[in-house]
Structure formats: C-alpha cells, structure tokens
Amino acid sequence: MHCQTEAAPRTCVDVHALEAVALAATRSAAVASYEWVGRYDQKAADAAATKAMREALAQAPGRGTVVIGEGEKDDAPMLFNGEIVGTGNGPDFDIAVDPLEGTSFCAKDLPGSLATIAFGEPGTLWSPGPGFYMDKIVVPPQAKNVVDLDDPPERTLANVAAALGKKVSELRVMIMDKPRHKNLIARVLQAGAAVQTPAGGDVGGSLAVLLPTLDVDLLLGVGGTPEGVMTAAAVRALGGGMLGRLAPQRDEEADAIRAAGMSLDRVYECDELAAGDAFFVATGVTGGTLLDRPRKCEGKTTCESLLISRGEIRYLTHTTFE
C-alpha cells in the first residue's frame, strides 16, 4: 500500500503497521470466539468475534472502510458494509472481513474455523452489492492462465493437470460438501480426480490450493462473496489464479443483483476482485491442517496466525498474558 497524494495528504503509514493491526484483529477475534467453541451457539460466537475485531480495528492508524462483511449473508452480528474503523490519522484502506469463518465448526468444535480479514488499497476490493454467493475457481500460479468458468469440470481438470505436469487422476480438488455441488462432485470423481469435501470454510479450502504443503490442486464451486474477496487478496499476493461470478442461491438475491445494475453473467478475474496491493490474515480458532487453535496455559494464551502479503507466506505465533 502506498501513501496517498491529495490536496491535504494523509499521514503515510507503513504496510507493516497495517499488517500488525490485521493480526491483532484476527487474534482478538479468535480468542474471543474460542470461549464459545463447542457450545452450539453460532450467533454468540459470531458476536464475540465481531466485537473483539471491531475494538482492535478501532486502533488502526488510518481510516478503514468495510467493503464487504459476512453478517448480511448469515444474518449474523457484523462489521457492516460501509462501516468506518480506525483512528483517522493515516491513509485510507479497504477491508474485507469474516470475523469467524466457519461458525458451525466453532459451535460444534470441529476443525477449520478461522478468524479472517483482508486489507487493500482504497477502492480496490470488489463490492458485490447484494450478491451473497459466487461461483469460483482457485488454482496455483502454474495454472492461472488455463481455466475458464464456462468450461465443463472435465475440461478444467484436464487443463489444470497439464499445467501442473500431472495426470487428472493425480489431482486433488476442494469442493464444499453442499447439496448444490452434488453433480459437480460426481463429475469430478467420474473424471478420475480425488475430492476433498469439507462441510464449509471455502477460505480455508482456497488457502489449501495456495499453500504448497497442503496438497490441493484447485478449488471449484459456489461459496460466499466475502470469502471470495478475501481469497482474491491472498491469491493476488501469491500470484495464483482465480475467477469468480455471482451465483445467487435464491430468486430474491438474483432480483436484488439485477436491480443494482449488476450482471449475473460477468466473470471477474482476480485482479478485479482485488485490484491493488492487498494482504490476507487468518488466525486459527478450532485447529486443523491450516492453523492451530488458541492454547491457554498458566495465565497465557498462544495463537497461531497466517499472513499472506507481498508474495510471502508467514506463520506467526503470538502469546498474550492475562
């Protein structure tokens, strides 16, 4: 992110300062929501995460605008679209956020729940308006130029396999286990690829494609638009490939998208979803293959976070004392 040039320019804040704020926000949200792990109360967990994240973002050195949040889609407590956070003493920046990605995982104490956020330059993170869901493809850098959302899954698998120097039978594909994906999963399996089908958490699924240690080759299917924009920030930072298209799941959603003058046919590339410098941060809530859960011991809490920024993947461990 860069300093802005205006008639009355704002103070320039180094990207490291904003990264530190984003890390503080996800860590605070993770610790707060962890108190609700296994209590089967999704709204309480969401509310705790949102409150903690909002308080942390209030300390941001600048003025952040929430471009897209998760609350409208899930009818949950939220950092609402258009909300302004930060001290105001510094540059403007965009925020895409889901304080608790995988609320059902948190409520049921299942692996995969994360506190997540992305920061971008002002005006660069895509706002889907009233669109809550989008069809998406996420691939590693080697396959970024061989995918098309209009291709059948069989062709997509063949093209990605060729780009990665693999056979289709060697591919591992991430598709959320949702009724809407029944036919897609069947076709991918019939083509010979292996499928991982988590119950939710498509940010984590997309990250599995981008992180070389997790052995996933591509993500397919329909997920949330907030998750899509945050994923785009990570994909852009690492040079991967992503395509997205609004995919309303109810007639009311489709009608609202059309009324807003938006197309249901347009395919957005990664550089349109995150059109400038951006970074992504996540902190583990319920553990899993990506990030560990918060650990409390002898008056201290240790969290594990992931920062994807400027072409780098960094894992960070942070300990706070009571």
PDB file of C-alpha atoms in Angstrom:
ATOM      1  CA  MET A   1       0.000   0.000   0.000  1.00  0.00           C
ATOM      2  CA  HIS A   2       1.191   3.481  -0.774  1.00  0.00           C
ATOM      3  CA  CYS A   3       0.828   6.998   0.568  1.00  0.00           C
ATOM      4  CA  GLN A   4      -1.987   8.995  -0.980  1.00  0.00           C
ATOM      5  CA  THR A   5      -1.470  12.268  -2.792  1.00  0.00           C
ATOM      6  CA  GLU A   6      -4.262  14.685  -2.029  1.00  0.00           C
ATOM      7  CA  ALA A   7      -4.711  18.407  -1.515  1.00  0.00           C
ATOM      8  CA  ALA A   8      -4.402  17.637   2.197  1.00  0.00           C
ATOM      9  CA  PRO A   9      -2.497  14.331   2.179  1.00  0.00           C
ATOM     10  CA  ARG A  10      -2.973  11.884   4.995  1.00  0.00           C
ATOM     11  CA  THR A  11      -0.037  10.666   7.017  1.00  0.00           C
ATOM     12  CA  CYS A  12       1.756   7.756   5.363  1.00  0.00           C
ATOM     13  CA  VAL A  13       1.600   4.519   7.342  1.00  0.00           C
ATOM     14  CA  ASP A  14       3.971   1.680   6.554  1.00  0.00           C
ATOM     15  CA  VAL A  15       2.251  -1.531   5.453  1.00  0.00           C
ATOM     16  CA  HIS A  16       3.872  -3.251   8.444  1.00  0.00           C
ATOM     17  CA  ALA A  17       1.697  -1.138  10.737  1.00  0.00           C
ATOM     18  CA  LEU A  18      -1.480  -2.236   8.958  1.00  0.00           C
ATOM     19  CA  GLU A  19      -0.341  -5.856   8.980  1.00  0.00           C
ATOM     20  CA  ALA A  20       0.137  -5.579  12.735  1.00  0.00           C
ATOM     21  CA  VAL A  21      -3.407  -4.216  13.129  1.00  0.00           C
ATOM     22  CA  ALA A  22      -4.859  -7.005  10.986  1.00  0.00           C
ATOM     23  CA  LEU A  23      -3.017  -9.615  13.040  1.00  0.00           C
ATOM     24  CA  ALA A  24      -4.242  -8.039  16.273  1.00  0.00           C
ATOM     25  CA  ALA A  25      -7.802  -8.064  14.898  1.00  0.00           C
ATOM     26  CA  THR A  26      -7.840 -11.743  13.933  1.00  0.00           C
ATOM     27  CA  ARG A  27      -6.075 -12.813  17.127  1.00  0.00           C
ATOM     28  CA  SER A  28      -8.564 -10.898  19.259  1.00  0.00           C
ATOM     29  CA  ALA A  29     -11.477 -12.393  17.338  1.00  0.00           C
ATOM     30  CA  ALA A  30     -10.045 -15.904  17.608  1.00  0.00           C
ATOM     31  CA  VAL A  31      -9.540 -15.701  21.369  1.00  0.00           C
ATOM     32  CA  ALA A  32     -12.993 -14.200  21.933  1.00  0.00           C
ATOM     33  CA  SER A  33     -14.806 -16.778  19.812  1.00  0.00           C
ATOM     34  CA  TYR A  34     -12.794 -19.626  21.309  1.00  0.00           C
ATOM     35  CA  GLU A  35     -14.784 -19.164  24.512  1.00  0.00           C
ATOM     36  CA  TRP A  36     -17.810 -20.381  22.519  1.00  0.00           C
ATOM     37  CA  VAL A  37     -16.195 -23.429  20.920  1.00  0.00           C
ATOM     38  CA  GLY A  38     -18.399 -26.481  21.354  1.00  0.00           C
ATOM     39  CA  ARG A  39     -21.327 -24.531  22.846  1.00  0.00           C
ATOM     40  CA  TYR A  40     -23.626 -24.860  19.792  1.00  0.00           C
ATOM     41  CA  ASP A  41     -24.358 -21.124  19.712  1.00  0.00           C
ATOM     42  CA  GLN A  42     -23.212 -19.736  16.362  1.00  0.00           C
ATOM     43  CA  LYS A  43     -24.611 -16.250  16.874  1.00  0.00           C
ATOM     44  CA  ALA A  44     -22.919 -15.824  20.262  1.00  0.00           C
ATOM     45  CA  ALA A  45     -19.591 -16.961  18.802  1.00  0.00           C
ATOM     46  CA  ASP A  46     -20.007 -14.573  15.851  1.00  0.00           C
ATOM     47  CA  ALA A  47     -20.933 -11.711  18.157  1.00  0.00           C
ATOM     48  CA  ALA A  48     -17.906 -12.282  20.382  1.00  0.00           C
ATOM     49  CA  ALA A  49     -15.552 -12.417  17.390  1.00  0.00           C
ATOM     50  CA  THR A  50     -17.069  -9.309  15.798  1.00  0.00           C
ATOM     51  CA  LYS A  51     -16.935  -7.244  18.989  1.00  0.00           C
ATOM     52  CA  ALA A  52     -13.285  -8.140  19.605  1.00  0.00           C
ATOM     53  CA  MET A  53     -12.299  -7.468  15.999  1.00  0.00           C
ATOM     54  CA  ARG A  54     -14.101  -4.113  15.910  1.00  0.00           C
ATOM     55  CA  GLU A  55     -12.274  -3.000  19.075  1.00  0.00           C
ATOM     56  CA  ALA A  56      -8.914  -3.973  17.575  1.00  0.00           C
ATOM     57  CA  LEU A  57      -9.633  -2.226  14.259  1.00  0.00           C
ATOM     58  CA  ALA A  58     -10.515   0.962  16.116  1.00  0.00           C
ATOM     59  CA  GLN A  59      -6.769   1.302  16.773  1.00  0.00           C
ATOM     60  CA  ALA A  60      -5.820   1.124  13.084  1.00  0.00           C
ATOM     61  CA  PRO A  61      -3.544   4.020  12.042  1.00  0.00           C
ATOM     62  CA  GLY A  62      -5.745   5.387   9.297  1.00  0.00           C
ATOM     63  CA  ARG A  63      -9.320   5.114   8.078  1.00  0.00           C
ATOM     64  CA  GLY A  64     -10.563   1.712   7.006  1.00  0.00           C
ATOM     65  CA  THR A  65     -13.812   1.086   5.144  1.00  0.00           C
ATOM     66  CA  VAL A  66     -15.505  -2.294   5.395  1.00  0.00           C
ATOM     67  CA  VAL A  67     -16.221  -3.035   1.739  1.00  0.00           C
ATOM     68  CA  ILE A  68     -17.719  -6.458   2.349  1.00  0.00           C
ATOM     69  CA  GLY A  69     -18.591  -8.295   5.551  1.00  0.00           C
ATOM     70  CA  GLU A  70     -20.197 -11.617   6.360  1.00  0.00           C
ATOM     71  CA  GLY A  71     -23.109 -10.503   8.515  1.00  0.00           C
ATOM     72  CA  GLU A  72     -25.666  -9.702   5.815  1.00  0.00           C
ATOM     73  CA  LYS A  73     -25.392 -13.163   4.242  1.00  0.00           C
ATOM     74  CA  ASP A  74     -25.671 -15.077   7.504  1.00  0.00           C
ATOM     75  CA  ASP A  75     -27.974 -12.664   9.335  1.00  0.00           C
ATOM     76  CA  ALA A  76     -25.232 -12.515  11.947  1.00  0.00           C
ATOM     77  CA  PRO A  77     -23.609  -9.831  14.094  1.00  0.00           C
ATOM     78  CA  MET A  78     -21.332  -7.993  11.747  1.00  0.00           C
ATOM     79  CA  LEU A  79     -18.863  -5.388  10.789  1.00  0.00           C
ATOM     80  CA  PHE A  80     -21.328  -3.886   8.345  1.00  0.00           C
ATOM     81  CA  ASN A  81     -20.677  -2.813   4.776  1.00  0.00           C
ATOM     82  CA  GLY A  82     -19.597   0.826   4.731  1.00  0.00           C
ATOM     83  CA  GLU A  83     -18.557   0.870   8.384  1.00  0.00           C
ATOM     84  CA  ILE A  84     -15.557   3.112   9.059  1.00  0.00           C
ATOM     85  CA  VAL A  85     -12.883   1.986  11.510  1.00  0.00           C
ATOM     86  CA  GLY A  86      -9.523   3.306  12.657  1.00  0.00           C
ATOM     87  CA  THR A  87      -8.150   6.463  14.229  1.00  0.00           C
ATOM     88  CA  GLY A  88      -8.443   8.522  11.034  1.00  0.00           C
ATOM     89  CA  ASN A  89      -4.810   9.564  11.386  1.00  0.00           C
ATOM     90  CA  GLY A  90      -3.320   7.900   8.331  1.00  0.00           C
ATOM     91  CA  PRO A  91      -4.172   6.581   4.862  1.00  0.00           C
ATOM     92  CA  ASP A  92      -7.474   5.153   3.735  1.00  0.00           C
ATOM     93  CA  PHE A  93      -7.753   1.425   3.092  1.00  0.00           C
ATOM     94  CA  ASP A  94     -10.399  -1.172   2.226  1.00  0.00           C
ATOM     95  CA  ILE A  95     -11.347  -4.113   4.431  1.00  0.00           C
ATOM     96  CA  ALA A  96     -12.974  -7.457   3.581  1.00  0.00           C
ATOM     97  CA  VAL A  97     -13.792  -9.429   6.678  1.00  0.00           C
ATOM     98  CA  ASP A  98     -15.306 -12.513   8.226  1.00  0.00           C
ATOM     99  CA  PRO A  99     -14.558 -12.357  11.963  1.00  0.00           C
ATOM    100  CA  LEU A 100     -15.479 -16.037  12.290  1.00  0.00           C
ATOM    101  CA  GLU A 101     -15.174 -18.128   9.132  1.00  0.00           C
ATOM    102  CA  GLY A 102     -16.808 -21.486   9.803  1.00  0.00           C
ATOM    103  CA  THR A 103     -19.200 -20.551  12.587  1.00  0.00           C
ATOM    104  CA  SER A 104     -20.771 -24.017  12.616  1.00  0.00           C
ATOM    105  CA  PHE A 105     -17.302 -25.555  13.023  1.00  0.00           C
ATOM    106  CA  CYS A 106     -16.733 -23.306  16.024  1.00  0.00           C
ATOM    107  CA  ALA A 107     -20.126 -24.097  17.531  1.00  0.00           C
ATOM    108  CA  LYS A 108     -19.593 -27.856  17.157  1.00  0.00           C
ATOM    109  CA  ASP A 109     -15.842 -27.835  17.950  1.00  0.00           C
ATOM    110  CA  LEU A 110     -14.867 -29.147  14.521  1.00  0.00           C
ATOM    111  CA  PRO A 111     -11.560 -28.322  12.783  1.00  0.00           C
ATOM    112  CA  GLY A 112     -11.413 -25.490  10.257  1.00  0.00           C
ATOM    113  CA  SER A 113     -12.821 -22.382  11.935  1.00  0.00           C
ATOM    114  CA  LEU A 114     -10.757 -19.219  11.403  1.00  0.00           C
ATOM    115  CA  ALA A 115     -10.827 -15.502  12.146  1.00  0.00           C
ATOM    116  CA  THR A 116     -10.093 -13.818   8.792  1.00  0.00           C
ATOM    117  CA  ILE A 117      -9.526 -10.387   7.286  1.00  0.00           C
ATOM    118  CA  ALA A 118      -8.028  -8.741   4.197  1.00  0.00           C
ATOM    119  CA  PHE A 119      -6.786  -5.175   3.720  1.00  0.00           C
ATOM    120  CA  GLY A 120      -6.450  -3.471   0.351  1.00  0.00           C
ATOM    121  CA  GLU A 121      -5.712  -0.071  -1.104  1.00  0.00           C
ATOM    122  CA  PRO A 122      -8.728   2.280  -1.115  1.00  0.00           C
ATOM    123  CA  GLY A 123     -11.241   1.495  -3.815  1.00  0.00           C
ATOM    124  CA  THR A 124      -9.580  -1.766  -4.851  1.00  0.00           C
ATOM    125  CA  LEU A 125     -11.533  -4.523  -3.086  1.00  0.00           C
ATOM    126  CA  TRP A 126     -14.608  -5.537  -5.083  1.00  0.00           C
ATOM    127  CA  SER A 127     -18.028  -4.952  -3.566  1.00  0.00           C
ATOM    128  CA  PRO A 128     -20.665  -7.469  -4.713  1.00  0.00           C
ATOM    129  CA  GLY A 129     -23.532  -5.265  -3.593  1.00  0.00           C
ATOM    130  CA  PRO A 130     -26.491  -7.512  -2.740  1.00  0.00           C
ATOM    131  CA  GLY A 131     -24.730 -10.626  -4.059  1.00  0.00           C
ATOM    132  CA  PHE A 132     -24.022 -13.131  -1.284  1.00  0.00           C
ATOM    133  CA  TYR A 133     -22.723 -16.092  -3.298  1.00  0.00           C
ATOM    134  CA  MET A 134     -20.309 -16.597  -6.168  1.00  0.00           C
ATOM    135  CA  ASP A 135     -19.066 -19.441  -8.329  1.00  0.00           C
ATOM    136  CA  LYS A 136     -15.280 -19.582  -8.210  1.00  0.00           C
ATOM    137  CA  ILE A 137     -12.173 -21.350  -9.379  1.00  0.00           C
ATOM    138  CA  VAL A 138      -8.876 -21.045  -7.481  1.00  0.00           C
ATOM    139  CA  VAL A 139      -5.656 -22.507  -8.877  1.00  0.00           C
ATOM    140  CA  PRO A 140      -1.914 -22.219  -8.185  1.00  0.00           C
ATOM    141  CA  PRO A 141       0.258 -19.876 -10.288  1.00  0.00           C
ATOM    142  CA  GLN A 142       1.202 -22.520 -12.866  1.00  0.00           C
ATOM    143  CA  ALA A 143      -2.440 -22.929 -13.892  1.00  0.00           C
ATOM    144  CA  LYS A 144      -3.650 -19.330 -13.709  1.00  0.00           C
ATOM    145  CA  ASN A 145      -3.976 -18.921 -17.484  1.00  0.00           C
ATOM    146  CA  VAL A 146      -5.693 -22.225 -18.351  1.00  0.00           C
ATOM    147  CA  VAL A 147      -9.037 -22.008 -16.528  1.00  0.00           C
ATOM    148  CA  ASP A 148     -12.409 -20.677 -17.641  1.00  0.00           C
ATOM    149  CA  LEU A 149     -15.613 -20.630 -15.577  1.00  0.00           C
ATOM    150  CA  ASP A 150     -17.605 -21.592 -18.681  1.00  0.00           C
ATOM    151  CA  ASP A 151     -15.603 -24.788 -19.180  1.00  0.00           C
ATOM    152  CA  PRO A 152     -17.131 -28.069 -18.016  1.00  0.00           C
ATOM    153  CA  PRO A 153     -15.322 -29.523 -14.990  1.00  0.00           C
ATOM    154  CA  GLU A 154     -13.782 -32.286 -17.097  1.00  0.00           C
ATOM    155  CA  ARG A 155     -12.007 -29.748 -19.307  1.00  0.00           C
ATOM    156  CA  THR A 156     -10.929 -27.691 -16.297  1.00  0.00           C
ATOM    157  CA  LEU A 157      -9.381 -30.785 -14.711  1.00  0.00           C
ATOM    158  CA  ALA A 158      -7.562 -31.686 -17.926  1.00  0.00           C
ATOM    159  CA  ASN A 159      -6.192 -28.165 -18.389  1.00  0.00           C
ATOM    160  CA  VAL A 160      -5.047 -27.809 -14.776  1.00  0.00           C
ATOM    161  CA  ALA A 161      -3.455 -31.256 -14.804  1.00  0.00           C
ATOM    162  CA  ALA A 162      -1.499 -30.396 -17.959  1.00  0.00           C
ATOM    163  CA  ALA A 163      -0.354 -27.068 -16.496  1.00  0.00           C
ATOM    164  CA  LEU A 164       0.832 -28.769 -13.303  1.00  0.00           C
ATOM    165  CA  GLY A 165       2.510 -31.655 -15.122  1.00  0.00           C
ATOM    166  CA  LYS A 166       0.160 -34.219 -13.583  1.00  0.00           C
ATOM    167  CA  LYS A 167      -2.415 -36.756 -14.655  1.00  0.00           C
ATOM    168  CA  VAL A 168      -6.054 -35.960 -13.880  1.00  0.00           C
ATOM    169  CA  SER A 169      -6.021 -38.986 -11.572  1.00  0.00           C
ATOM    170  CA  GLU A 170      -3.314 -37.262  -9.514  1.00  0.00           C
ATOM    171  CA  LEU A 171      -5.325 -34.101  -8.896  1.00  0.00           C
ATOM    172  CA  ARG A 172      -6.921 -33.302  -5.545  1.00  0.00           C
ATOM    173  CA  VAL A 173      -9.902 -30.957  -5.802  1.00  0.00           C
ATOM    174  CA  MET A 174     -11.525 -28.974  -2.976  1.00  0.00           C
ATOM    175  CA  ILE A 175     -15.337 -28.702  -3.228  1.00  0.00           C
ATOM    176  CA  MET A 176     -17.560 -27.841  -0.277  1.00  0.00           C
ATOM    177  CA  ASP A 177     -19.983 -30.584   0.712  1.00  0.00           C
ATOM    178  CA  LYS A 178     -23.211 -28.775  -0.157  1.00  0.00           C
ATOM    179  CA  PRO A 179     -26.351 -30.045  -1.939  1.00  0.00           C
ATOM    180  CA  ARG A 180     -25.677 -27.580  -4.765  1.00  0.00           C
ATOM    181  CA  HIS A 181     -22.415 -29.380  -5.516  1.00  0.00           C
ATOM    182  CA  LYS A 182     -23.758 -32.953  -5.768  1.00  0.00           C
ATOM    183  CA  ASN A 183     -23.477 -33.119  -9.557  1.00  0.00           C
ATOM    184  CA  LEU A 184     -20.134 -31.280  -9.634  1.00  0.00           C
ATOM    185  CA  ILE A 185     -18.591 -33.696  -7.136  1.00  0.00           C
ATOM    186  CA  ALA A 186     -19.906 -36.686  -9.097  1.00  0.00           C
ATOM    187  CA  ARG A 187     -18.430 -35.393 -12.365  1.00  0.00           C
ATOM    188  CA  VAL A 188     -15.031 -34.649 -10.823  1.00  0.00           C
ATOM    189  CA  LEU A 189     -14.899 -38.132  -9.324  1.00  0.00           C
ATOM    190  CA  GLN A 190     -16.032 -39.689 -12.619  1.00  0.00           C
ATOM    191  CA  ALA A 191     -13.193 -37.856 -14.384  1.00  0.00           C
ATOM    192  CA  GLY A 192     -10.742 -39.587 -12.049  1.00  0.00           C
ATOM    193  CA  ALA A 193      -9.667 -36.820  -9.657  1.00  0.00           C
ATOM    194  CA  ALA A 194      -9.797 -37.080  -5.876  1.00  0.00           C
ATOM    195  CA  VAL A 195     -12.131 -34.751  -3.974  1.00  0.00           C
ATOM    196  CA  GLN A 196     -11.948 -33.199  -0.533  1.00  0.00           C
ATOM    197  CA  THR A 197     -15.388 -32.150   0.673  1.00  0.00           C
ATOM    198  CA  PRO A 198     -15.365 -30.046   3.851  1.00  0.00           C
ATOM    199  CA  ALA A 199     -18.775 -29.003   5.147  1.00  0.00           C
ATOM    200  CA  GLY A 200     -17.829 -25.319   4.803  1.00  0.00           C
ATOM    201  CA  GLY A 201     -14.968 -22.894   5.069  1.00  0.00           C
ATOM    202  CA  ASP A 202     -14.085 -22.060   1.484  1.00  0.00           C
ATOM    203  CA  VAL A 203     -11.432 -19.538   2.582  1.00  0.00           C
ATOM    204  CA  GLY A 204      -9.545 -22.408   4.164  1.00  0.00           C
ATOM    205  CA  GLY A 205     -10.173 -24.501   1.067  1.00  0.00           C
ATOM    206  CA  SER A 206      -8.753 -21.809  -1.180  1.00  0.00           C
ATOM    207  CA  LEU A 207      -5.728 -21.410   1.053  1.00  0.00           C
ATOM    208  CA  ALA A 208      -5.093 -25.133   0.738  1.00  0.00           C
ATOM    209  CA  VAL A 209      -4.638 -24.572  -3.013  1.00  0.00           C
ATOM    210  CA  LEU A 210      -2.186 -21.715  -2.468  1.00  0.00           C
ATOM    211  CA  LEU A 211      -0.071 -23.326   0.258  1.00  0.00           C
ATOM    212  CA  PRO A 212       2.282 -25.952  -1.182  1.00  0.00           C
ATOM    213  CA  THR A 213       2.294 -28.065   1.980  1.00  0.00           C
ATOM    214  CA  LEU A 214      -1.435 -28.915   1.853  1.00  0.00           C
ATOM    215  CA  ASP A 215      -1.536 -30.929  -1.408  1.00  0.00           C
ATOM    216  CA  VAL A 216      -4.663 -29.467  -3.025  1.00  0.00           C
ATOM    217  CA  ASP A 217      -4.558 -28.542  -6.718  1.00  0.00           C
ATOM    218  CA  LEU A 218      -7.701 -26.481  -7.257  1.00  0.00           C
ATOM    219  CA  LEU A 219     -10.943 -25.306  -5.677  1.00  0.00           C
ATOM    220  CA  LEU A 220     -14.266 -25.420  -7.502  1.00  0.00           C
ATOM    221  CA  GLY A 221     -17.831 -24.485  -6.612  1.00  0.00           C
ATOM    222  CA  VAL A 222     -20.083 -21.855  -5.111  1.00  0.00           C
ATOM    223  CA  GLY A 223     -19.186 -20.074  -1.877  1.00  0.00           C
ATOM    224  CA  GLY A 224     -19.721 -16.734  -0.184  1.00  0.00           C
ATOM    225  CA  THR A 225     -18.742 -13.420  -1.755  1.00  0.00           C
ATOM    226  CA  PRO A 226     -16.933 -12.167   1.399  1.00  0.00           C
ATOM    227  CA  GLU A 227     -14.808 -15.300   1.349  1.00  0.00           C
ATOM    228  CA  GLY A 228     -14.224 -14.775  -2.366  1.00  0.00           C
ATOM    229  CA  VAL A 229     -12.871 -11.255  -1.951  1.00  0.00           C
ATOM    230  CA  MET A 230     -10.609 -12.261   0.935  1.00  0.00           C
ATOM    231  CA  THR A 231      -9.399 -15.219  -1.107  1.00  0.00           C
ATOM    232  CA  ALA A 232      -8.639 -12.877  -4.019  1.00  0.00           C
ATOM    233  CA  ALA A 233      -6.375 -10.793  -1.781  1.00  0.00           C
ATOM    234  CA  ALA A 234      -4.375 -13.916  -0.902  1.00  0.00           C
ATOM    235  CA  VAL A 235      -4.359 -15.191  -4.483  1.00  0.00           C
ATOM    236  CA  ARG A 236      -3.125 -11.842  -5.804  1.00  0.00           C
ATOM    237  CA  ALA A 237      -0.376 -11.649  -3.184  1.00  0.00           C
ATOM    238  CA  LEU A 238       0.913 -15.092  -4.182  1.00  0.00           C
ATOM    239  CA  GLY A 239       0.442 -14.848  -7.951  1.00  0.00           C
ATOM    240  CA  GLY A 240      -2.185 -17.574  -8.169  1.00  0.00           C
ATOM    241  CA  GLY A 241      -5.243 -17.686 -10.394  1.00  0.00           C
ATOM    242  CA  MET A 242      -8.875 -17.043  -9.542  1.00  0.00           C
ATOM    243  CA  LEU A 243     -12.116 -16.451 -11.415  1.00  0.00           C
ATOM    244  CA  GLY A 244     -15.470 -15.578  -9.880  1.00  0.00           C
ATOM    245  CA  ARG A 245     -19.053 -14.959 -10.985  1.00  0.00           C
ATOM    246  CA  LEU A 246     -22.106 -14.073  -8.932  1.00  0.00           C
ATOM    247  CA  ALA A 247     -24.234 -17.156  -8.277  1.00  0.00           C
ATOM    248  CA  PRO A 248     -27.393 -16.198  -6.363  1.00  0.00           C
ATOM    249  CA  GLN A 249     -28.978 -19.032  -4.417  1.00  0.00           C
ATOM    250  CA  ARG A 250     -32.470 -17.501  -4.168  1.00  0.00           C
ATOM    251  CA  ASP A 251     -34.726 -15.589  -6.558  1.00  0.00           C
ATOM    252  CA  GLU A 252     -34.722 -12.616  -4.184  1.00  0.00           C
ATOM    253  CA  GLU A 253     -30.935 -12.425  -4.320  1.00  0.00           C
ATOM    254  CA  ALA A 254     -30.946 -12.585  -8.138  1.00  0.00           C
ATOM    255  CA  ASP A 255     -33.586  -9.869  -8.358  1.00  0.00           C
ATOM    256  CA  ALA A 256     -31.607  -7.608  -5.992  1.00  0.00           C
ATOM    257  CA  ILE A 257     -28.437  -8.083  -8.061  1.00  0.00           C
ATOM    258  CA  ARG A 258     -30.246  -7.124 -11.267  1.00  0.00           C
ATOM    259  CA  ALA A 259     -31.903  -4.163  -9.560  1.00  0.00           C
ATOM    260  CA  ALA A 260     -28.441  -2.949  -8.559  1.00  0.00           C
ATOM    261  CA  GLY A 261     -27.433  -2.963 -12.237  1.00  0.00           C
ATOM    262  CA  MET A 262     -25.018  -5.877 -11.836  1.00  0.00           C
ATOM    263  CA  SER A 263     -24.612  -8.757 -14.276  1.00  0.00           C
ATOM    264  CA  LEU A 264     -25.142 -12.407 -13.395  1.00  0.00           C
ATOM    265  CA  ASP A 265     -23.017 -13.413 -16.378  1.00  0.00           C
ATOM    266  CA  ARG A 266     -19.866 -11.352 -15.896  1.00  0.00           C
ATOM    267  CA  VAL A 267     -16.752 -13.276 -14.898  1.00  0.00           C
ATOM    268  CA  TYR A 268     -14.377 -11.398 -12.607  1.00  0.00           C
ATOM    269  CA  GLU A 269     -10.666 -12.083 -12.655  1.00  0.00           C
ATOM    270  CA  CYS A 270      -8.541 -11.975  -9.525  1.00  0.00           C
ATOM    271  CA  ASP A 271      -7.176  -8.519 -10.373  1.00  0.00           C
ATOM    272  CA  GLU A 272     -10.743  -7.190 -10.485  1.00  0.00           C
ATOM    273  CA  LEU A 273     -11.724  -8.719  -7.142  1.00  0.00           C
ATOM    274  CA  ALA A 274      -8.561  -7.326  -5.545  1.00  0.00           C
ATOM    275  CA  ALA A 275      -7.403  -4.575  -7.882  1.00  0.00           C
ATOM    276  CA  GLY A 276      -4.436  -3.240  -5.898  1.00  0.00           C
ATOM    277  CA  ASP A 277      -1.908  -4.173  -3.257  1.00  0.00           C
ATOM    278  CA  ALA A 278      -3.612  -6.328  -0.646  1.00  0.00           C
ATOM    279  CA  PHE A 279      -2.809  -8.769   2.110  1.00  0.00           C
ATOM    280  CA  PHE A 280      -4.680 -11.503   3.975  1.00  0.00           C
ATOM    281  CA  VAL A 281      -4.535 -12.622   7.605  1.00  0.00           C
ATOM    282  CA  ALA A 282      -6.107 -15.579   9.418  1.00  0.00           C
ATOM    283  CA  THR A 283      -5.863 -16.892  12.977  1.00  0.00           C
ATOM    284  CA  GLY A 284      -6.898 -20.399  13.984  1.00  0.00           C
ATOM    285  CA  VAL A 285      -9.962 -20.936  16.172  1.00  0.00           C
ATOM    286  CA  THR A 286     -10.665 -24.677  16.186  1.00  0.00           C
ATOM    287  CA  GLY A 287      -7.441 -26.022  14.720  1.00  0.00           C
ATOM    288  CA  GLY A 288      -6.982 -28.294  11.716  1.00  0.00           C
ATOM    289  CA  THR A 289      -4.395 -28.715   8.978  1.00  0.00           C
ATOM    290  CA  LEU A 290      -4.034 -24.978   8.386  1.00  0.00           C
ATOM    291  CA  LEU A 291      -3.666 -23.320  11.800  1.00  0.00           C
ATOM    292  CA  ASP A 292      -3.715 -24.472  15.415  1.00  0.00           C
ATOM    293  CA  ARG A 293      -6.371 -23.370  17.903  1.00  0.00           C
ATOM    294  CA  PRO A 294      -5.604 -20.905  20.727  1.00  0.00           C
ATOM    295  CA  ARG A 295      -3.801 -22.575  23.624  1.00  0.00           C
ATOM    296  CA  LYS A 296      -4.337 -21.427  27.202  1.00  0.00           C
ATOM    297  CA  CYS A 297      -1.861 -22.446  29.871  1.00  0.00           C
ATOM    298  CA  GLU A 298      -0.637 -20.905  33.125  1.00  0.00           C
ATOM    299  CA  GLY A 299      -2.161 -17.497  32.552  1.00  0.00           C
ATOM    300  CA  LYS A 300      -1.120 -17.089  28.924  1.00  0.00           C
ATOM    301  CA  THR A 301      -2.832 -17.608  25.565  1.00  0.00           C
ATOM    302  CA  THR A 302      -0.940 -18.581  22.417  1.00  0.00           C
ATOM    303  CA  CYS A 303      -2.431 -18.129  18.930  1.00  0.00           C
ATOM    304  CA  GLU A 304      -1.190 -19.238  15.533  1.00  0.00           C
ATOM    305  CA  SER A 305      -1.748 -16.911  12.562  1.00  0.00           C
ATOM    306  CA  LEU A 306      -1.033 -16.831   8.849  1.00  0.00           C
ATOM    307  CA  LEU A 307      -0.053 -13.659   6.973  1.00  0.00           C
ATOM    308  CA  ILE A 308      -0.013 -13.623   3.170  1.00  0.00           C
ATOM    309  CA  SER A 309       1.499 -10.387   1.936  1.00  0.00           C
ATOM    310  CA  ARG A 310       3.785  -9.175  -0.866  1.00  0.00           C
ATOM    311  CA  GLY A 311       4.462 -12.633  -2.233  1.00  0.00           C
ATOM    312  CA  GLU A 312       5.291 -14.163   1.140  1.00  0.00           C
ATOM    313  CA  ILE A 313       3.585 -16.688   3.408  1.00  0.00           C
ATOM    314  CA  ARG A 314       4.387 -16.215   7.072  1.00  0.00           C
ATOM    315  CA  TYR A 315       3.235 -18.252  10.043  1.00  0.00           C
ATOM    316  CA  LEU A 316       3.320 -16.340  13.305  1.00  0.00           C
ATOM    317  CA  THR A 317       2.829 -17.408  16.911  1.00  0.00           C
ATOM    318  CA  HIS A 318       1.713 -14.812  19.428  1.00  0.00           C
ATOM    319  CA  THR A 319       1.398 -15.127  23.209  1.00  0.00           C
ATOM    320  CA  THR A 320      -0.536 -12.809  25.496  1.00  0.00           C
ATOM    321  CA  PHE A 321      -0.506 -12.865  29.288  1.00  0.00           C
ATOM    322  CA  GLU A 322      -3.553 -12.388  31.477  1.00  0.00           C
TER     323      GLU A 322
END
